[in-house]
XYZ file of C-alpha atoms in Angstrom:
311
model
C 44.874 116.373 107.081
C 46.946 113.467 105.803
C 47.546 112.673 102.154
C 45.446 109.795 100.804
C 46.599 109.736 97.197
C 44.193 106.995 96.145
C 47.021 104.988 94.647
C 48.079 107.737 92.216
C 51.665 107.568 93.461
C 51.792 103.897 92.426
C 50.338 104.516 88.989
C 52.896 104.016 86.224
C 53.535 107.044 84.034
C 52.134 105.329 80.939
C 48.910 104.511 82.791
C 48.477 107.903 84.426
C 46.642 109.591 81.547
C 44.333 106.636 81.037
C 43.363 106.398 84.697
C 42.886 110.168 85.045
C 40.760 110.275 81.882
C 38.571 107.459 83.170
C 38.051 109.274 86.480
C 36.977 112.387 84.583
C 34.681 110.541 82.180
C 32.898 108.751 85.017
C 32.796 111.838 87.248
C 34.591 109.847 89.957
C 34.790 112.578 92.576
C 36.950 110.598 95.028
C 39.508 109.734 92.367
C 39.633 113.294 91.053
C 40.074 114.688 94.564
C 42.895 112.236 95.241
C 44.565 113.073 91.907
C 44.412 116.812 92.618
C 45.668 116.322 96.165
C 48.569 114.191 94.968
C 49.431 116.721 92.273
C 49.368 119.652 94.707
C 51.481 117.936 97.362
C 53.931 115.996 95.235
C 54.047 117.627 91.821
C 52.687 121.195 91.996
C 54.771 124.343 91.990
C 54.218 124.882 95.724
C 54.716 121.173 96.524
C 54.780 120.352 100.228
C 54.103 123.987 101.167
C 50.396 123.614 100.364
C 48.524 123.935 103.655
C 45.781 121.634 104.871
C 43.431 124.635 104.875
C 44.085 125.245 101.177
C 43.606 121.584 100.335
C 40.267 121.454 102.158
C 39.094 124.647 100.474
C 40.067 123.358 97.012
C 38.348 120.042 97.696
C 35.009 121.792 98.297
C 35.316 123.611 95.006
C 36.164 120.386 93.140
C 33.251 118.509 94.696
C 30.891 121.310 93.737
C 32.223 121.513 90.174
C 31.986 117.758 89.524
C 28.463 117.652 90.975
C 27.329 120.625 88.903
C 28.938 119.316 85.697
C 27.311 115.879 85.659
C 26.106 116.542 82.118
C 29.464 117.928 80.975
C 32.391 116.044 79.501
C 35.007 117.046 82.075
C 37.818 116.356 79.612
C 36.234 118.654 77.017
C 33.726 120.986 78.746
C 31.456 122.931 76.468
C 32.261 126.490 75.539
C 30.986 128.865 78.172
C 30.414 126.158 80.806
C 33.041 127.582 83.141
C 31.720 131.136 82.767
C 28.174 129.948 83.494
C 29.321 128.034 86.582
C 31.248 130.996 87.946
C 28.347 133.409 87.502
C 25.961 130.929 89.141
C 28.273 130.754 92.152
C 28.202 134.521 92.391
C 24.434 134.652 91.984
C 23.155 131.615 93.924
C 25.870 130.847 96.484
C 28.499 128.197 97.172
C 28.941 125.131 99.332
C 30.029 125.661 102.913
C 32.375 123.345 104.843
C 29.370 121.341 106.099
C 28.060 120.730 102.566
C 25.144 123.168 102.737
C 24.801 125.992 100.239
C 24.995 129.534 101.523
C 25.594 133.070 100.286
C 28.903 133.314 98.505
C 31.214 136.202 99.285
C 33.632 137.226 96.507
C 36.426 135.617 98.537
C 34.549 132.312 98.737
C 33.857 132.358 95.004
C 37.557 132.926 94.306
C 38.508 129.936 96.460
C 35.958 127.660 94.740
C 37.270 128.866 91.375
C 40.823 128.077 92.527
C 39.681 124.537 93.289
C 38.433 124.138 89.732
C 41.688 125.472 88.364
C 43.650 123.035 90.555
C 41.633 120.092 89.224
C 42.394 121.022 85.636
C 46.072 121.611 86.392
C 46.172 118.060 87.746
C 44.347 116.630 84.727
C 46.687 118.400 82.333
C 49.728 117.240 84.304
C 48.455 113.648 84.106
C 48.077 114.015 80.347
C 44.358 113.361 80.408
C 43.328 116.616 78.719
C 44.597 119.894 77.375
C 41.477 121.773 78.481
C 41.916 124.869 80.624
C 38.314 126.142 80.998
C 39.058 128.610 83.808
C 42.109 130.193 82.207
C 40.672 133.623 81.456
C 37.935 133.737 84.074
C 37.995 136.313 86.846
C 35.649 136.413 89.796
C 33.825 139.650 90.578
C 35.994 142.000 92.623
C 35.547 142.296 96.386
C 33.455 145.446 97.040
C 34.502 145.687 100.660
C 37.850 147.441 101.289
C 40.409 145.010 102.767
C 40.724 146.934 106.006
C 36.950 146.666 106.597
C 37.216 142.875 106.415
C 39.940 142.997 109.058
C 38.155 145.213 111.548
C 39.642 144.231 114.927
C 38.103 143.926 118.351
C 38.867 147.134 120.236
C 40.818 147.215 123.466
C 37.509 147.943 125.239
C 35.959 144.877 123.556
C 38.825 142.673 124.674
C 38.682 143.963 128.235
C 34.938 143.314 128.391
C 35.358 139.760 127.115
C 38.213 138.991 129.500
C 36.149 140.382 132.369
C 33.545 137.599 132.032
C 35.781 134.820 130.669
C 36.813 131.578 132.344
C 40.343 130.207 131.819
C 39.538 128.496 128.527
C 37.837 131.567 127.089
C 40.684 133.784 128.340
C 43.178 131.514 126.598
C 41.200 131.738 123.341
C 40.950 135.535 123.472
C 44.612 136.038 124.387
C 46.046 133.427 122.045
C 44.371 135.410 119.282
C 44.640 139.026 120.456
C 48.130 138.802 122.033
C 49.686 135.776 120.365
C 48.125 136.407 116.944
C 47.239 132.748 116.436
C 44.707 131.535 113.919
C 41.889 129.329 115.234
C 43.414 126.214 113.624
C 46.738 127.058 115.265
C 45.077 127.380 118.673
C 43.391 124.001 118.264
C 46.687 122.335 117.290
C 48.614 123.584 120.367
C 49.983 121.092 122.884
C 51.792 121.811 126.141
C 54.995 120.569 124.552
C 54.787 123.637 122.271
C 54.752 126.031 125.234
C 57.653 127.211 127.399
C 56.293 129.318 130.256
C 59.785 129.922 131.648
C 60.946 131.724 128.544
C 57.397 132.966 127.785
C 57.350 131.548 124.272
C 55.362 129.070 122.255
C 55.926 127.379 118.941
C 53.175 127.556 116.346
C 53.295 124.329 114.350
C 51.513 125.054 111.103
C 50.652 122.604 108.335
C 54.057 123.037 106.752
C 57.480 123.269 108.363
C 58.318 126.456 106.501
C 55.525 128.320 108.316
C 56.405 127.345 111.885
C 57.184 130.319 114.092
C 57.887 131.312 117.669
C 55.540 133.667 119.487
C 56.305 135.650 122.639
C 53.739 135.241 125.427
C 52.350 138.259 127.232
C 52.073 138.035 131.072
C 48.271 137.863 130.715
C 48.505 134.962 128.318
C 50.969 133.144 130.604
C 48.484 133.443 133.480
C 45.623 132.158 131.340
C 47.664 129.169 130.186
C 48.692 128.381 133.764
C 45.003 128.541 134.726
C 44.132 125.872 132.162
C 46.290 123.214 133.808
C 48.626 120.899 131.931
C 47.196 118.262 129.608
C 50.188 116.543 128.062
C 48.500 113.976 125.865
C 45.804 116.036 124.171
C 45.552 119.432 122.498
C 45.731 122.384 124.874
C 42.175 123.642 124.356
C 40.581 120.323 123.481
C 38.302 122.114 121.002
C 37.580 121.977 117.284
C 37.623 125.083 115.085
C 33.835 125.361 115.319
C 34.010 124.836 119.071
C 36.338 127.808 119.468
C 34.053 130.018 117.391
C 30.956 128.961 119.300
C 32.632 129.718 122.648
C 33.736 133.130 121.370
C 30.249 133.896 120.112
C 28.773 133.104 123.524
C 31.500 135.075 125.270
C 30.762 138.152 123.143
C 27.080 137.859 124.007
C 27.844 137.717 127.749
C 30.217 140.663 127.481
C 27.884 142.790 125.340
C 30.435 142.917 122.526
C 29.633 142.746 118.806
C 30.844 139.386 117.502
C 33.289 139.966 114.642
C 34.469 136.385 114.240
C 37.494 134.668 115.715
C 39.869 136.073 113.103
C 39.254 139.580 114.407
C 41.325 138.568 117.438
C 44.354 138.272 115.139
C 43.466 141.609 113.621
C 43.535 143.099 117.116
C 47.041 141.665 117.617
C 48.331 143.197 114.382
C 46.664 146.528 115.053
C 48.056 146.786 118.578
C 51.579 145.922 117.428
C 51.561 148.721 114.841
C 49.909 151.165 117.227
C 52.709 150.523 119.740
C 55.388 151.379 117.204
C 56.062 148.075 115.470
C 56.746 147.893 111.745
C 54.915 146.011 109.072
C 57.714 143.462 109.142
C 57.177 142.989 112.881
C 53.437 142.463 112.378
C 53.927 140.054 109.476
C 56.489 138.036 111.436
C 54.362 137.878 114.588
C 51.232 136.822 112.719
C 52.968 134.458 110.322
C 52.049 136.298 107.139
C 54.025 135.212 104.093
C 53.282 138.471 102.297
C 54.077 141.857 103.824
C 51.109 143.424 102.059
C 48.740 141.264 104.081
C 49.870 143.069 107.219
C 49.534 146.516 105.673
C 45.778 146.707 106.249
C 46.345 146.756 110.024
C 47.868 150.185 109.598
C 44.417 151.511 108.766
C 43.058 150.625 112.205
C 46.282 151.518 114.041
C 46.293 155.048 112.639
C 44.785 158.054 114.417
C 41.421 159.133 112.954
C 41.804 160.603 109.500
C 45.388 159.485 108.977
C 46.741 156.151 107.747
C 49.925 155.100 109.428
C 52.234 152.818 107.469
C 55.678 151.721 108.648
C 58.165 149.362 107.104
């Protein structure tokens, strides 16, 4: 996802507030998205470390907010408007990636709320407003324990899937369950990122700071060799949704409950802890920036009735 700043980088400082205010007054969604994107990448506290995934997620929230607030003055929203919008998200649902509206999990609501906050940070930075309508708002807490959301595929599940998988499906399963790659990371892999001799690959994330090396298991090496080399296109040749659809069909053929593609990563973290690795090992292998994110894998790695935590 490249940065199209809509000309904001060429806007003189003394014109910035005027242009941003005009975009808000006219509910110019494209201009407001470009302003927020420019602010996040070039001016925000996290600067160039903002991932494409985060930018896309914020953009959905901003589009939804601007569409819902057509009758609001974005520079001076009415008292209670933000609270009403948040509760409606929780009650009626939120936009999906494809633009449709579906049930909103607490996590989805928090991301949409973060998009609204990012928009107003950008507007305040530009000097267009002092409003901070989402300052004291908090989304409803997540009722599901974090370890339940990270329930992994079991070793029996993985064996069943691999037993009916072709080379592409094997690569998907093993890139996730052995390599610990996210779906977006799988889709971005090229052969130039893979060294079968040293049994390693480089995960090239959205930002340089998050790139990491991953050791390849013998099974994953065999699956990659089975794919054949395709130098000039991504390794899998699939989109994110294409990977998920293939995994869904694979689970159906194998008689395995589909838990989503991310549960493959959860299987990788769980196995690493079960085999004696530390939380630091799991966080490093999976590319977690926060050690606490890896701690939930200890729940599934532990023997029944006992939570195992290392590190």
